C-alpha cells in the first residue's frame, strides 16, 4: 500500500495519521515533541511486513487542538489512540510506543486491552517506578516552569541534564529532504512539549493489569542508552512486569539512528506473540 494520510476528529482535537505497507496492523506512537517524521527512517524497513500507522499526537504538528494548550493527559492520549484504531478497522493491533509515546501505549493497553495484540514499549519514562521519583519529578516541574517563563531552549538544557542526555549530539551529515522537513516541523513542537508535556513522565503504568499477559507487553531498551533516565525506567518497568527487556540497537532514538537493526528486533519480538 502506498502511503496515504488522513485525519480523524476526536474530542478537543484533530488527529493526523499516515498509513503505508501491507500485513498486520502496527500502530506507532511517537513521544515528546515528535510526530510521524520521527519514524520516516524506520517505516521503510517494516512496510513489506506490516501495515504501519503512525500519527501526530494531539497538539503536535498537524494534530491541532480545538482550544488553547493544556497539560497533556495520558489517558486522553490513550483514548485518541483507541479512536484511531477503531477508525482504521478495529484491532487488535500491534503497538510500538516510544518514550512518552510508550507511556501512552501502556495506558492504551491497560484501558483498552481488546484493541492491542502486542505492545512494545521502548524506553518509557515511567519515573514513578524509580526510588528517587519525587526528586526527578520536581526537576520536571522546574523544566515546565522554566519553559513558561524563560523559554523552551533554557528548559531543554535542564531537561537534557535531568534525563542524562546533556552530552547528546544529533547525527551529523546531510539528511534526506523528507527527514529534514520532519525535523524542522518537530522543532515547532518544543514549546508545547516543555510547557505542557512533563505530565507524560508523571503517569504511572497500571502494572497489575499489564502483568496479566493479555495483551503481551514487552519493554524495549537501547544498547547505548544505559544510565539514562528512560533506560532506567524501562528496566524498572520490566522488573515490575516480571519479564526481561528486549534490547534494541542504538540509543533512545535508535529507530531513527539504526532503523534496519531496530526493525529486525521489533519484527522478531512481534513474531513471538
Short mmCIF file of C-alpha atoms in Angstrom, two decimals:
data_model
loop_
_atom_site.label_atom_id
_atom_site.label_comp_id
_atom_site.label_asym_id
_atom_site.label_seq_id
_atom_site.Cartn_x
_atom_site.Cartn_y
_atom_site.Cartn_z
CA UNK A 1 0.00 0.00 0.00
CA UNK A 2 1.36 3.41 -0.97
CA UNK A 3 1.49 5.96 1.82
CA UNK A 4 -1.74 7.79 2.43
CA UNK A 5 -2.62 10.37 5.04
CA UNK A 6 -5.90 11.29 6.69
CA UNK A 7 -7.34 12.86 9.83
CA UNK A 8 -9.96 11.89 12.38
CA UNK A 9 -11.86 14.14 14.77
CA UNK A 10 -11.54 13.34 18.47
CA UNK A 11 -12.85 15.30 21.46
CA UNK A 12 -10.86 18.53 21.61
CA UNK A 13 -8.53 17.86 18.69
CA UNK A 14 -7.99 16.59 15.17
CA UNK A 15 -5.56 13.70 14.73
CA UNK A 16 -3.36 13.44 11.62
CA UNK A 17 -2.07 9.98 10.66
CA UNK A 18 -0.24 8.15 7.87
CA UNK A 19 -0.74 4.58 6.67
CA UNK A 20 1.54 2.51 4.43
CA UNK A 21 2.63 -1.07 3.85
CA UNK A 22 0.97 -4.48 3.83
CA UNK A 23 0.40 -7.02 6.57
CA UNK A 24 -0.79 -6.95 10.18
CA UNK A 25 -1.58 -3.50 11.55
CA UNK A 26 1.22 -1.86 13.55
CA UNK A 27 0.34 1.38 15.34
CA UNK A 28 3.37 3.55 16.14
CA UNK A 29 3.02 6.23 18.82
CA UNK A 30 5.69 8.97 18.86
CA UNK A 31 6.89 10.53 22.09
CA UNK A 32 7.58 14.02 23.38
CA UNK A 33 7.60 16.66 20.63
CA UNK A 34 7.79 14.03 17.87
CA UNK A 35 5.39 13.32 15.04
CA UNK A 36 5.23 10.82 12.17
CA UNK A 37 8.53 12.16 10.85
CA UNK A 38 10.45 10.57 13.73
CA UNK A 39 9.79 7.18 12.13
CA UNK A 40 10.46 8.05 8.49
CA UNK A 41 13.72 6.09 8.63
CA UNK A 42 12.15 3.05 10.31
CA UNK A 43 8.94 2.51 8.34
CA UNK A 44 10.67 1.54 5.05
CA UNK A 45 12.14 -1.49 6.85
CA UNK A 46 8.70 -2.55 8.12
CA UNK A 47 6.23 -1.80 5.34
CA UNK A 48 6.86 -5.08 3.50
CA UNK A 49 5.70 -6.99 6.60
CA UNK A 50 3.27 -4.65 8.37
CA UNK A 51 0.68 -2.03 7.62
CA UNK A 52 2.19 0.80 9.63
CA UNK A 53 0.00 3.54 11.10
CA UNK A 54 1.91 6.49 12.53
CA UNK A 55 0.27 9.64 13.86
CA UNK A 56 1.00 13.06 15.32
CA UNK A 57 -0.15 13.02 18.97
CA UNK A 58 -2.64 15.75 19.82
CA UNK A 59 -1.04 19.19 19.95
CA UNK A 60 1.97 18.14 17.87
CA UNK A 61 2.46 19.34 14.29
CA UNK A 62 -0.65 18.56 12.21
CA UNK A 63 -2.79 17.19 15.07
CA UNK A 64 -4.27 20.52 16.07
CA UNK A 65 -6.09 21.36 19.28
CA UNK A 66 -9.54 22.92 19.30
CA UNK A 67 -8.60 25.31 22.12
CA UNK A 68 -5.55 26.58 23.99
CA UNK A 69 -2.95 24.01 25.07
CA UNK A 70 -3.38 22.29 28.43
CA UNK A 71 -1.06 19.97 30.35
CA UNK A 72 -1.04 16.68 28.48
CA UNK A 73 -3.25 13.91 29.84
CA UNK A 74 -2.04 10.35 29.21
CA UNK A 75 -5.48 8.64 29.42
CA UNK A 76 -6.79 11.24 26.95
CA UNK A 77 -3.91 10.43 24.60
CA UNK A 78 -4.77 6.73 25.03
CA UNK A 79 -8.37 7.43 24.07
CA UNK A 80 -7.14 9.19 20.92
CA UNK A 81 -5.17 6.04 20.04
CA UNK A 82 -8.22 3.88 20.69
CA UNK A 83 -10.34 6.02 18.38
CA UNK A 84 -7.66 5.85 15.70
CA UNK A 85 -7.51 2.04 15.93
CA UNK A 86 -11.28 1.90 15.55
CA UNK A 87 -11.13 4.27 12.57
CA UNK A 88 -8.63 2.08 10.71
CA UNK A 89 -10.51 -1.15 11.24
CA UNK A 90 -10.67 -2.11 14.88
CA UNK A 91 -7.95 -4.40 16.01
CA UNK A 92 -6.37 -5.88 17.91
CA UNK A 93 -3.20 -4.29 16.52
CA UNK A 94 0.48 -4.44 17.32
CA UNK A 95 1.68 -1.25 19.03
CA UNK A 96 5.11 0.34 19.24
CA UNK A 97 5.36 3.29 21.60
CA UNK A 98 8.49 5.37 22.03
CA UNK A 99 9.39 7.40 25.14
CA UNK A 100 6.30 9.43 26.09
CA UNK A 101 4.52 7.54 23.32
CA UNK A 102 5.32 4.34 25.23
CA UNK A 103 3.57 5.85 28.25
CA UNK A 104 0.52 6.48 26.06
CA UNK A 105 0.75 2.94 24.70
CA UNK A 106 0.91 1.48 28.21
CA UNK A 107 -2.26 3.39 29.13
CA UNK A 108 -3.93 2.25 25.89
CA UNK A 109 -3.09 -1.38 26.68
CA UNK A 110 -4.31 -1.20 30.27
CA UNK A 111 -7.52 0.68 29.46
CA UNK A 112 -8.45 -0.94 26.15
CA UNK A 113 -6.75 -4.36 26.06
CA UNK A 114 -9.14 -5.66 23.41
CA UNK A 115 -7.55 -3.22 20.93
CA UNK A 116 -3.94 -4.39 21.44
CA UNK A 117 -2.29 -7.60 20.27
CA UNK A 118 1.30 -6.97 21.38
CA UNK A 119 2.78 -3.81 22.89
CA UNK A 120 6.45 -2.91 22.59
CA UNK A 121 7.11 -0.02 24.99
CA UNK A 122 10.51 1.38 24.05
CA UNK A 123 12.15 3.22 26.96
CA UNK A 124 9.00 4.60 28.63
CA UNK A 125 9.84 7.39 31.13
CA UNK A 126 7.67 5.98 33.93
CA UNK A 127 9.53 7.93 36.60
CA UNK A 128 7.23 6.92 39.47
CA UNK A 129 8.73 3.42 39.38
CA UNK A 130 12.15 4.73 40.50
CA UNK A 131 13.25 5.13 44.13
CA UNK A 132 14.17 8.81 43.56
CA UNK A 133 10.95 9.59 41.70
CA UNK A 134 9.94 12.66 43.69
CA UNK A 135 13.29 14.38 43.14
CA UNK A 136 13.13 13.73 39.40
CA UNK A 137 9.53 14.88 39.14
CA UNK A 138 10.45 18.10 40.94
CA UNK A 139 13.04 18.59 38.23
CA UNK A 140 10.38 18.03 35.58
CA UNK A 141 8.28 20.73 37.26
CA UNK A 142 11.25 23.08 37.05
CA UNK A 143 11.55 22.31 33.34
CA UNK A 144 7.91 23.21 32.79
CA UNK A 145 8.11 26.43 34.81
CA UNK A 146 11.31 27.48 33.03
CA UNK A 147 9.73 26.90 29.63
CA UNK A 148 6.76 29.07 30.55
CA UNK A 149 8.82 31.90 31.98
CA UNK A 150 12.16 31.85 30.14
CA UNK A 151 11.55 29.80 27.01
CA UNK A 152 11.90 26.25 25.81
CA UNK A 153 15.63 26.40 25.00
CA UNK A 154 16.53 27.11 28.64
CA UNK A 155 14.05 24.43 29.71
CA UNK A 156 15.56 21.97 27.25
CA UNK A 157 19.01 22.35 28.79
CA UNK A 158 17.62 21.50 32.23
CA UNK A 159 15.62 18.61 30.80
CA UNK A 160 18.57 17.05 28.95
CA UNK A 161 20.68 17.10 32.10
CA UNK A 162 17.83 15.62 34.12
CA UNK A 163 17.40 12.68 31.75
CA UNK A 164 21.13 12.06 31.33
CA UNK A 165 21.43 13.28 27.76
CA UNK A 166 23.27 16.57 28.26
CA UNK A 167 26.14 15.29 26.09
CA UNK A 168 23.87 14.01 23.32
CA UNK A 169 24.73 15.21 19.83
CA UNK A 170 22.36 14.61 16.90
CA UNK A 171 23.69 12.62 13.93
CA UNK A 172 25.88 14.68 11.65
CA UNK A 173 25.70 14.86 7.88
CA UNK A 174 23.12 15.68 5.27
CA UNK A 175 19.70 14.15 5.84
CA UNK A 176 17.15 13.13 3.18
CA UNK A 177 14.87 16.10 2.42
CA UNK A 178 11.77 14.48 3.93
CA UNK A 179 13.66 13.69 7.15
CA UNK A 180 14.95 17.26 7.40
CA UNK A 181 11.44 18.55 6.77
CA UNK A 182 10.15 16.40 9.62
CA UNK A 183 12.85 17.62 11.99
CA UNK A 184 12.05 21.23 11.17
CA UNK A 185 8.36 20.56 11.80
CA UNK A 186 9.01 18.85 15.13
CA UNK A 187 11.13 21.77 16.33
CA UNK A 188 7.90 23.74 16.26
CA UNK A 189 6.52 21.43 18.98
CA UNK A 190 9.25 22.14 21.54
CA UNK A 191 7.46 24.94 23.38
CA UNK A 192 4.30 22.84 23.74
CA UNK A 193 6.28 19.84 24.97
CA UNK A 194 8.39 21.63 27.56
CA UNK A 195 5.50 23.81 28.74
CA UNK A 196 2.79 21.12 28.83
CA UNK A 197 4.34 17.68 28.29
CA UNK A 198 6.15 16.92 31.54
CA UNK A 199 2.98 15.21 32.76
CA UNK A 200 3.88 12.29 30.47
CA UNK A 201 6.60 11.37 32.97
CA UNK A 202 4.19 11.60 35.91
CA UNK A 203 1.99 8.79 34.56
CA UNK A 204 2.41 5.52 36.44
CA UNK A 205 1.54 2.44 34.38
CA UNK A 206 -1.09 0.05 35.76
CA UNK A 207 1.44 -2.72 36.32
CA UNK A 208 -1.05 -5.09 37.93
CA UNK A 209 -3.29 -5.02 34.86
CA UNK A 210 -0.37 -5.16 32.42
CA UNK A 211 1.06 -8.24 34.17
CA UNK A 212 -1.92 -10.34 33.06
CA UNK A 213 -0.12 -11.42 29.88
CA UNK A 214 -3.03 -10.49 27.61
CA UNK A 215 -2.15 -8.43 25.69
CA UNK A 216 1.55 -9.27 25.69
CA UNK A 217 3.72 -6.38 26.87
CA UNK A 218 7.42 -6.16 26.03
CA UNK A 219 9.68 -3.38 27.31
CA UNK A 220 12.44 -2.21 25.00
CA UNK A 221 15.78 -0.65 25.97
CA UNK A 222 18.65 0.63 23.84
CA UNK A 223 22.15 -0.81 23.65
CA UNK A 224 23.77 2.61 24.07
CA UNK A 225 21.38 4.37 26.45
CA UNK A 226 22.40 2.62 29.68
CA UNK A 227 22.41 5.05 32.59
CA UNK A 228 19.94 7.45 31.01
CA UNK A 229 16.62 8.08 32.73
CA UNK A 230 14.38 6.32 30.19
CA UNK A 231 16.68 3.27 30.16
CA UNK A 232 16.45 3.07 33.95
CA UNK A 233 12.69 3.41 33.94
CA UNK A 234 12.41 0.80 31.21
CA UNK A 235 14.42 -1.67 33.27
CA UNK A 236 12.31 -0.85 36.34
CA UNK A 237 9.09 -1.48 34.43
CA UNK A 238 10.34 -4.80 33.05
CA UNK A 239 11.24 -5.90 36.57
CA UNK A 240 7.75 -4.99 37.80
CA UNK A 241 6.22 -6.94 34.93
CA UNK A 242 8.41 -9.94 35.71
CA UNK A 243 9.98 -10.04 32.26
CA UNK A 244 13.29 -9.43 30.53
CA UNK A 245 13.50 -6.29 28.38
CA UNK A 246 14.14 -6.62 24.65
CA UNK A 247 17.40 -4.95 23.68
CA UNK A 248 17.24 -2.74 20.59
CA UNK A 249 20.24 -1.30 18.73
CA UNK A 250 21.07 2.34 19.34
CA UNK A 251 20.01 4.84 21.93
CA UNK A 252 16.73 6.42 22.99
CA UNK A 253 16.09 7.23 19.34
CA UNK A 254 17.51 4.02 17.90
CA UNK A 255 14.57 3.66 15.49
CA UNK A 256 15.98 6.68 13.64
CA UNK A 257 19.70 6.14 14.16
CA UNK A 258 19.80 2.40 13.43
CA UNK A 259 16.47 1.74 11.71
CA UNK A 260 17.34 -1.51 9.93
CA UNK A 261 18.57 -3.24 13.08
CA UNK A 262 15.75 -1.74 15.14
CA UNK A 263 13.18 -3.07 12.65
CA UNK A 264 14.74 -6.55 12.75
CA UNK A 265 14.46 -6.75 16.56
CA UNK A 266 10.93 -5.34 16.52
CA UNK A 267 9.84 -7.87 13.90
CA UNK A 268 11.33 -10.73 15.92
CA UNK A 269 9.56 -9.60 19.08
CA UNK A 270 6.21 -9.22 17.31
CA UNK A 271 6.50 -12.63 15.64
CA UNK A 272 6.98 -14.23 19.05
CA UNK A 273 3.49 -13.17 20.05
#
